[in-house]
């Protein structure tokens, strides 16, 4: 017996019949909203369209999934592992939404899926979800945790949101992964003209850490220890680290303000502040005036000349302190195409090459872990030459498949989600770190902070996807300056525009009017909120990281989380008129039907008999308040928080 | 009879598993808020452990001190720049700061600490503390647990086999002795001490005692304008009765299922119980409500997270809490490898001193200083010799801790360091000796009270020797 709350899977929500329509928002939109404090989205989503997966590849996807299942079956046979059973449709639906869309399904979505008689309904649901804005949102969370995305990394003058928009666009257009990484690693210019520079700007001023981070994220390899000494558990030497770091050491993240050739009129910040003060001594040149100048100074370029040297206390025989270092990859060799390119391009070509085994292995292993909760090699960010996968054949197959798919990682996810292995009920077994996980099933996992938040919003807010962050698209037109020739008046105008349209205050103004509950709680998907959030925000409480370090998130529980779920704003909102679940409840007529609405909405399943009688007696006892109590109780269950 | 004693094999096997499971599953996750992935049955085994050492109940005598506030300066302040000046040492050792006289003739401390110098009669400085871990987290472990960690590294994290720190042990003892206040017995504010959010110091959570002895971690900025502990205050529309009704309903709905045996799932039940206690008590929400303090008091402590954490510590102690760690962070903010002197002078010491002095004065004015022991420490000391970046590096060989209140005899210096602050010179003191002093001040005979390590071995709560000069 695997599932903890066992439910036979078939049902029709006869009462609450939402029409299955292509735009899931429109059905809701047509209802006239009753007066409510809960803001509603318009139904329009101000985000780039998502390239749909190719329906024509369904057969190929099934075949690849079957091959994975064969490899898993071999693994099970040779280790006498009994896999868990396949999920019923209702729990499959919940798992697919949480995994791919990053939230639980809405009642109308559940209804549509469970009433479908299409034999391919599972595959089609996977396809539809992979082609949705939800997928972009959920993968954005995945990447923001890995790439440590912050709105203002390094300091407040750096405006990184265009980079974040670019990541969303890349996900929406399903840009090949290797190309995407190459673009980040090689981008030049200012963030509003080439947003991919945000990757390099994230570590502005931290040249050596930047190399360490890049190798960890994209090659799953830790070389950080070798920054200060030969790696104790691996064969990287301090020399290797420095040689690797030499590729990007020449890269600059700020325009050279003191360079007379570039700025013949003098250092721009100083010059413009002085000129402004002369014109208007009262004007405050410290605030946003300086900020737009500083923001304009952030640019990524590769001037030649800056060379990395060994540290002054270099202690090994293979080099001397302060000796200049020549760039060399930590393993393998530069591809031929790299000849004659600048060092950063060379590094990018080497790193993203098909012939770099760890480039492919790293992403395949991370995506597998994303799906199953455990990587084929653990830990995923510490691959070694002799790291053994639990099934080397499976790992190899996935690597080859990703190459065949030309690094279309979404397509690889499509294959993985179509396997029987992934569609099994979560394991009742716990991971024993002494033993490899042999994939009898995906691990039982608590939802991530983002999944919990987005799921609660799904229960409470109509068209929450409409609440996207204000776009930075016009940033270039509004604040781009030619810093050598700019006049104070231009800077002042740019500063005023910045204040009015892009500053944190401006963004707060927009959200306050549009999507704030009780003037405080900003209602938007986790992927559309500022980063990092303050430590007492719901998302941080439930384990969203501060994005200071790679994968800083956690799914551990604590007392503070319980306090918030018991008694927080978002729980109160759920129980108010105008919340999605409240309205759906009212649409149902009988107590029975209402109880079903609650169970399906929150847990994605039918109430068992026992559930029904417990809920009924509560409602008999407490009257209409009883419905609220049942909703409250269900969102506080462990079943809600965990993905079976 | 402890169930765990009946089956030690099961016990040790299971904890080691849980320890590495955590590592494997969430290498990057952290334990903010006393989170834990402890086996549920493990904590139920531990519940029995509460009554484990019958000798413990008699191992307490009347004492002046009732509670402890530990000011933890995360990242390690330099001892020779603050408490243990070396004015006659060469310039590359003595640094930029001069010693000044204090209210106790013959005792000098740094010119950075004029306000503390005026209160020297309340303070006792131990200048010969030493240990051997140079990594931040392992160093903080040794300072707060009184024992080395299994490796000397900063890239370590709390786990269910951890040896508990002083705060965890005092919270555990409080519960043993029938702790009944509405506020948690052991609180960390604003956040655990750590190398970074990714690597937290082991020992400050329940560790081998079980996650029910985790501290309550504030994990919010008490200096924020709208600071409150989220969810602590019951909404007006929900009466305590209704909340109770709801939780019974929740219980009824959950009891029906066949729960999977999972560490994480089991931990939730205990967290739920704690949360309910806090919500239903008005004392608890009042204690955490800093807006009840007059502006003058809030200003006196300083409107920054250090100051307001100290103030919160005082409120919690008044409400019954036994141990509060106020972390002067975030992360290793005192880690002045570069530009040590300017950082101390401008960024670090003023806030630290303001909060520390306000706490001492406020406690004294309220008559609480006699029963509240205030202990000041960091991970370790910093190198006597100044490095090329005008910084000082890690130095566990010799550093200072400072005690006040709780019946501790003030106005003293215990032990001394050599001419450069490099090694203890007279009367070397270990962190465990300092802990033993705290236990003694609280009336515990630490060598008579035992708890059990994860592998079932019994151990005294402290194996140090109390510093008799202070008692």
Tab-separated table of N, CA and C in Angstrom, chain A residues 305-402:
chain	number	residue	atom	x	y	z
A	305	UNK	N	44.582	42.672	-22.177
A	305	UNK	CA	45.593	43.317	-21.351
A	305	UNK	C	45.575	42.931	-19.896
A	306	UNK	N	44.385	42.683	-19.350
A	306	UNK	CA	44.359	42.329	-17.932
A	306	UNK	C	44.662	40.835	-17.810
A	307	UNK	N	45.755	40.513	-17.134
A	307	UNK	CA	46.144	39.102	-17.048
A	307	UNK	C	46.110	38.617	-15.617
A	308	UNK	N	45.643	37.407	-15.470
A	308	UNK	CA	45.595	36.810	-14.134
A	308	UNK	C	46.982	36.347	-13.728
A	309	UNK	N	47.327	36.628	-12.475
A	309	UNK	CA	48.607	36.153	-11.950
A	309	UNK	C	48.352	35.172	-10.823
A	310	UNK	N	49.299	34.307	-10.590
A	310	UNK	CA	49.206	33.409	-9.437
A	310	UNK	C	49.217	34.257	-8.171
A	311	UNK	N	48.599	33.762	-7.091
A	311	UNK	CA	48.564	34.569	-5.866
A	311	UNK	C	49.964	34.803	-5.306
A	312	UNK	N	50.073	35.845	-4.497
A	312	UNK	CA	51.395	36.232	-3.973
A	312	UNK	C	51.982	35.161	-3.062
A	313	UNK	N	51.091	34.304	-2.520
A	313	UNK	CA	51.600	33.282	-1.608
A	313	UNK	C	51.541	31.895	-2.253
A	314	UNK	N	51.589	31.857	-3.580
A	314	UNK	CA	51.514	30.578	-4.267
A	314	UNK	C	52.632	29.662	-3.776
A	315	UNK	N	52.282	28.445	-3.379
A	315	UNK	CA	53.239	27.641	-2.617
A	315	UNK	C	53.647	26.344	-3.315
A	316	UNK	N	53.166	26.130	-4.545
A	316	UNK	CA	53.502	24.849	-5.175
A	316	UNK	C	54.668	25.012	-6.135
A	317	UNK	N	55.242	23.844	-6.502
A	317	UNK	CA	56.468	23.867	-7.313
A	317	UNK	C	56.233	24.250	-8.773
A	318	UNK	N	54.981	24.068	-9.236
A	318	UNK	CA	54.749	24.240	-10.672
A	318	UNK	C	54.523	25.689	-11.088
A	319	UNK	N	54.862	26.620	-10.238
A	319	UNK	CA	54.715	28.022	-10.613
A	319	UNK	C	55.304	28.886	-9.530
A	320	UNK	N	55.436	30.179	-9.865
A	320	UNK	CA	55.996	31.105	-8.874
A	320	UNK	C	54.930	32.119	-8.479
A	321	UNK	N	55.014	32.614	-7.251
A	321	UNK	CA	54.072	33.669	-6.859
A	321	UNK	C	54.056	34.804	-7.884
A	322	UNK	N	52.863	35.316	-8.134
A	322	UNK	CA	52.669	36.464	-9.029
A	322	UNK	C	53.040	36.201	-10.491
A	323	UNK	N	53.244	34.959	-10.836
A	323	UNK	CA	53.572	34.648	-12.234
A	323	UNK	C	52.288	34.699	-13.065
A	324	UNK	N	52.312	35.322	-14.251
A	324	UNK	CA	51.090	35.354	-15.083
A	324	UNK	C	50.676	33.939	-15.506
A	325	UNK	N	49.359	33.759	-15.636
A	325	UNK	CA	48.830	32.423	-15.933
A	325	UNK	C	48.254	32.401	-17.345
A	326	UNK	N	48.508	31.333	-18.052
A	326	UNK	CA	47.914	31.152	-19.372
A	326	UNK	C	46.668	30.289	-19.243
A	327	UNK	N	45.597	30.730	-19.931
A	327	UNK	CA	44.320	30.024	-19.813
A	327	UNK	C	44.412	28.602	-20.351
A	328	UNK	N	43.835	27.672	-19.593
A	328	UNK	CA	43.757	26.277	-20.029
A	328	UNK	C	42.568	25.637	-19.354
A	329	UNK	N	41.793	24.832	-20.081
A	329	UNK	CA	40.639	24.199	-19.431
A	329	UNK	C	41.081	23.214	-18.343
A	330	UNK	N	40.230	23.024	-17.321
A	330	UNK	CA	40.605	22.118	-16.237
A	330	UNK	C	40.663	20.665	-16.689
A	331	UNK	N	39.915	20.334	-17.713
A	331	UNK	CA	40.097	19.003	-18.293
A	331	UNK	C	39.792	19.098	-19.772
A	332	UNK	N	40.181	18.072	-20.522
A	332	UNK	CA	39.960	18.092	-21.966
A	332	UNK	C	40.787	19.189	-22.613
A	333	UNK	N	40.432	19.503	-23.872
A	333	UNK	CA	41.171	20.562	-24.552
A	333	UNK	C	40.194	21.443	-25.315
A	334	UNK	N	40.667	22.589	-25.732
A	334	UNK	CA	39.789	23.525	-26.438
A	334	UNK	C	39.354	22.934	-27.771
A	335	UNK	N	38.089	23.101	-28.131
A	335	UNK	CA	37.663	22.633	-29.458
A	335	UNK	C	38.322	23.475	-30.553
A	336	UNK	N	38.380	22.888	-31.757
A	336	UNK	CA	39.067	23.594	-32.853
A	336	UNK	C	38.438	24.937	-33.147
A	337	UNK	N	37.112	24.969	-33.030
A	337	UNK	CA	36.414	26.223	-33.356
A	337	UNK	C	36.857	27.379	-32.469
A	338	UNK	N	37.508	27.051	-31.363
A	338	UNK	CA	37.889	28.106	-30.432
A	338	UNK	C	39.139	28.860	-30.867
A	339	UNK	N	39.848	28.306	-31.835
A	339	UNK	CA	41.116	28.930	-32.243
A	339	UNK	C	40.883	30.382	-32.655
A	340	UNK	N	41.701	31.260	-32.143
A	340	UNK	CA	41.645	32.654	-32.548
A	340	UNK	C	40.555	33.472	-31.889
A	341	UNK	N	39.695	32.857	-31.125
A	341	UNK	CA	38.619	33.614	-30.451
A	341	UNK	C	39.161	34.257	-29.180
A	342	UNK	N	38.400	35.186	-28.624
A	342	UNK	CA	38.854	35.737	-27.360
A	342	UNK	C	38.647	34.697	-26.254
A	343	UNK	N	39.415	34.812	-25.168
A	343	UNK	CA	39.439	33.728	-24.175
A	343	UNK	C	38.061	33.361	-23.633
A	344	UNK	N	37.185	34.347	-23.444
A	344	UNK	CA	35.869	34.033	-22.880
A	344	UNK	C	35.057	33.181	-23.861
A	345	UNK	N	35.148	33.512	-25.142
A	345	UNK	CA	34.469	32.695	-26.151
A	345	UNK	C	35.060	31.291	-26.200
A	346	UNK	N	36.378	31.220	-26.051
A	346	UNK	CA	37.026	29.903	-26.037
A	346	UNK	C	36.462	29.061	-24.904
A	347	UNK	N	36.369	29.681	-23.745
A	347	UNK	CA	35.862	28.956	-22.589
A	347	UNK	C	34.436	28.493	-22.834
A	348	UNK	N	33.604	29.375	-23.408
A	348	UNK	CA	32.206	29.028	-23.646
A	348	UNK	C	32.098	27.864	-24.627
A	349	UNK	N	32.935	27.894	-25.652
A	349	UNK	CA	32.878	26.807	-26.648
A	349	UNK	C	33.314	25.488	-26.032
A	350	UNK	N	34.358	25.562	-25.219
A	350	UNK	CA	34.823	24.346	-24.552
A	350	UNK	C	33.751	23.802	-23.602
A	351	UNK	N	33.186	24.718	-22.804
A	351	UNK	CA	32.253	24.281	-21.776
A	351	UNK	C	31.003	23.659	-22.370
A	352	UNK	N	30.477	24.268	-23.438
A	352	UNK	CA	29.192	23.814	-23.988
A	352	UNK	C	29.374	22.815	-25.127
A	353	UNK	N	30.588	22.363	-25.330
A	353	UNK	CA	30.822	21.444	-26.441
A	353	UNK	C	30.167	20.088	-26.196
A	354	UNK	N	29.676	19.481	-27.263
A	354	UNK	CA	29.154	18.109	-27.172
A	354	UNK	C	30.209	17.156	-26.666
A	355	UNK	N	31.467	17.513	-26.916
A	355	UNK	CA	32.555	16.627	-26.509
A	355	UNK	C	32.966	16.826	-25.059
A	356	UNK	N	32.372	17.813	-24.409
A	356	UNK	CA	32.652	17.990	-22.980
A	356	UNK	C	31.668	17.107	-22.210
A	357	UNK	N	32.125	15.958	-21.699
A	357	UNK	CA	31.165	14.991	-21.162
A	357	UNK	C	30.347	15.545	-20.001
A	358	UNK	N	30.940	16.409	-19.212
A	358	UNK	CA	30.209	16.864	-18.028
A	358	UNK	C	29.134	17.892	-18.353
A	359	UNK	N	29.264	18.548	-19.477
A	359	UNK	CA	28.240	19.533	-19.826
A	359	UNK	C	26.888	18.850	-19.982
A	360	UNK	N	26.878	17.753	-20.711
A	360	UNK	CA	25.638	17.035	-20.930
A	360	UNK	C	25.226	16.262	-19.686
A	361	UNK	N	26.195	15.605	-19.066
A	361	UNK	CA	25.886	14.784	-17.885
A	361	UNK	C	25.277	15.638	-16.776
A	362	UNK	N	25.848	16.812	-16.567
A	362	UNK	CA	25.353	17.691	-15.507
A	362	UNK	C	23.882	18.025	-15.698
A	363	UNK	N	23.492	18.448	-16.885
A	363	UNK	CA	22.108	18.913	-17.037
A	363	UNK	C	21.144	17.726	-17.014
A	364	UNK	N	21.567	16.616	-17.595
A	364	UNK	CA	20.725	15.427	-17.582
A	364	UNK	C	20.488	14.970	-16.145
A	365	UNK	N	21.551	14.954	-15.370
A	365	UNK	CA	21.456	14.513	-13.975
A	365	UNK	C	20.602	15.473	-13.150
A	366	UNK	N	20.745	16.771	-13.412
A	366	UNK	CA	19.935	17.755	-12.678
A	366	UNK	C	18.456	17.639	-13.055
A	367	UNK	N	18.178	17.425	-14.345
A	367	UNK	CA	16.776	17.310	-14.761
A	367	UNK	C	16.150	16.024	-14.211
A	368	UNK	N	16.945	14.978	-14.147
A	368	UNK	CA	16.451	13.723	-13.586
A	368	UNK	C	16.107	13.931	-12.106
A	369	UNK	N	16.976	14.614	-11.410
A	369	UNK	CA	16.706	14.893	-10.002
A	369	UNK	C	15.472	15.783	-9.852
A	370	UNK	N	15.334	16.742	-10.740
A	370	UNK	CA	14.166	17.612	-10.710
A	370	UNK	C	12.891	16.776	-10.810
A	371	UNK	N	12.942	15.716	-11.624
A	371	UNK	CA	11.762	14.866	-11.820
A	371	UNK	C	11.569	13.858	-10.689
A	372	UNK	N	12.647	13.232	-10.237
A	372	UNK	CA	12.527	12.098	-9.312
A	372	UNK	C	12.904	12.436	-7.873
A	373	UNK	N	13.547	13.564	-7.659
A	373	UNK	CA	13.959	13.903	-6.300
A	373	UNK	C	15.366	13.435	-5.964
A	374	UNK	N	15.938	12.591	-6.784
A	374	UNK	CA	17.308	12.125	-6.582
A	374	UNK	C	17.980	12.059	-7.952
A	375	UNK	N	19.240	12.405	-8.001
A	375	UNK	CA	19.976	12.304	-9.254
A	375	UNK	C	20.439	10.882	-9.509
A	376	UNK	N	20.821	10.614	-10.746
A	376	UNK	CA	21.418	9.313	-11.041
A	376	UNK	C	22.817	9.249	-10.439
A	377	UNK	N	23.436	10.425	-10.312
A	377	UNK	CA	24.669	10.549	-9.541
A	377	UNK	C	24.395	11.594	-8.466
A	378	UNK	N	24.757	11.271	-7.243
A	378	UNK	CA	24.616	12.232	-6.147
A	378	UNK	C	25.979	12.440	-5.499
A	379	UNK	N	26.238	13.650	-4.979
A	379	UNK	CA	25.448	14.867	-5.189
A	379	UNK	C	25.610	15.410	-6.613
A	380	UNK	N	24.580	16.083	-7.070
A	380	UNK	CA	24.568	16.503	-8.467
A	380	UNK	C	25.604	17.594	-8.765
A	381	UNK	N	26.069	18.271	-7.743
A	381	UNK	CA	27.021	19.356	-8.030
A	381	UNK	C	28.447	18.975	-7.655
A	382	UNK	N	28.691	17.697	-7.543
A	382	UNK	CA	30.042	17.273	-7.199
A	382	UNK	C	30.435	16.036	-8.002
A	383	UNK	N	30.331	16.151	-9.320
A	383	UNK	CA	30.692	15.024	-10.184
A	383	UNK	C	32.208	14.840	-10.172
A	384	UNK	N	32.617	13.592	-10.168
A	384	UNK	CA	34.034	13.273	-10.271
A	384	UNK	C	34.234	12.367	-11.480
A	385	UNK	N	35.491	12.191	-11.821
A	385	UNK	CA	35.765	11.337	-12.969
A	385	UNK	C	35.239	9.927	-12.729
A	386	UNK	N	35.338	9.469	-11.483
A	386	UNK	CA	34.929	8.102	-11.199
A	386	UNK	C	33.544	8.020	-10.555
A	387	UNK	N	32.767	9.125	-10.603
A	387	UNK	CA	31.403	9.049	-10.058
A	387	UNK	C	30.623	8.006	-10.837
A	388	UNK	N	30.017	7.060	-10.111
A	388	UNK	CA	29.253	6.018	-10.793
A	388	UNK	C	27.770	6.328	-10.674
A	389	UNK	N	27.071	6.300	-11.797
A	389	UNK	CA	25.618	6.450	-11.774
A	389	UNK	C	25.013	5.118	-11.341
A	390	UNK	N	23.829	5.156	-10.698
A	390	UNK	CA	23.197	3.887	-10.328
A	390	UNK	C	22.935	3.041	-11.560
A	391	UNK	N	22.624	3.695	-12.668
A	391	UNK	CA	22.516	2.966	-13.924
A	391	UNK	C	23.312	3.731	-14.981
A	392	UNK	N	24.561	3.329	-15.191
A	392	UNK	CA	25.373	4.040	-16.191
A	392	UNK	C	24.725	3.999	-17.567
A	393	UNK	N	24.031	2.881	-17.847
A	393	UNK	CA	23.379	2.750	-19.164
A	393	UNK	C	22.296	3.809	-19.314
A	394	UNK	N	21.533	4.009	-18.237
A	394	UNK	CA	20.455	4.995	-18.296
A	394	UNK	C	21.031	6.405	-18.457
A	395	UNK	N	22.069	6.681	-17.694
A	395	UNK	CA	22.690	8.004	-17.797
A	395	UNK	C	23.183	8.240	-19.224
A	396	UNK	N	23.831	7.232	-19.782
A	396	UNK	CA	24.356	7.353	-21.137
A	396	UNK	C	23.221	7.565	-22.131
A	397	UNK	N	22.146	6.797	-21.938
A	397	UNK	CA	21.010	6.943	-22.847
A	397	UNK	C	20.475	8.376	-22.806
A	398	UNK	N	20.328	8.899	-21.605
A	398	UNK	CA	19.792	10.262	-21.469
A	398	UNK	C	20.735	11.277	-22.114
A	399	UNK	N	22.021	11.083	-21.911
A	399	UNK	CA	22.993	12.001	-22.511
A	399	UNK	C	22.893	11.961	-24.036
A	400	UNK	N	22.850	10.737	-24.575
A	400	UNK	CA	22.775	10.607	-26.032
A	400	UNK	C	21.469	11.176	-26.555
A	401	UNK	N	20.404	10.939	-25.803
A	401	UNK	CA	19.090	11.434	-26.225
A	401	UNK	C	19.099	12.966	-26.278
A	402	UNK	N	19.694	13.580	-25.276
A	402	UNK	CA	19.733	15.041	-25.267
A	402	UNK	C	20.543	15.562	-26.458
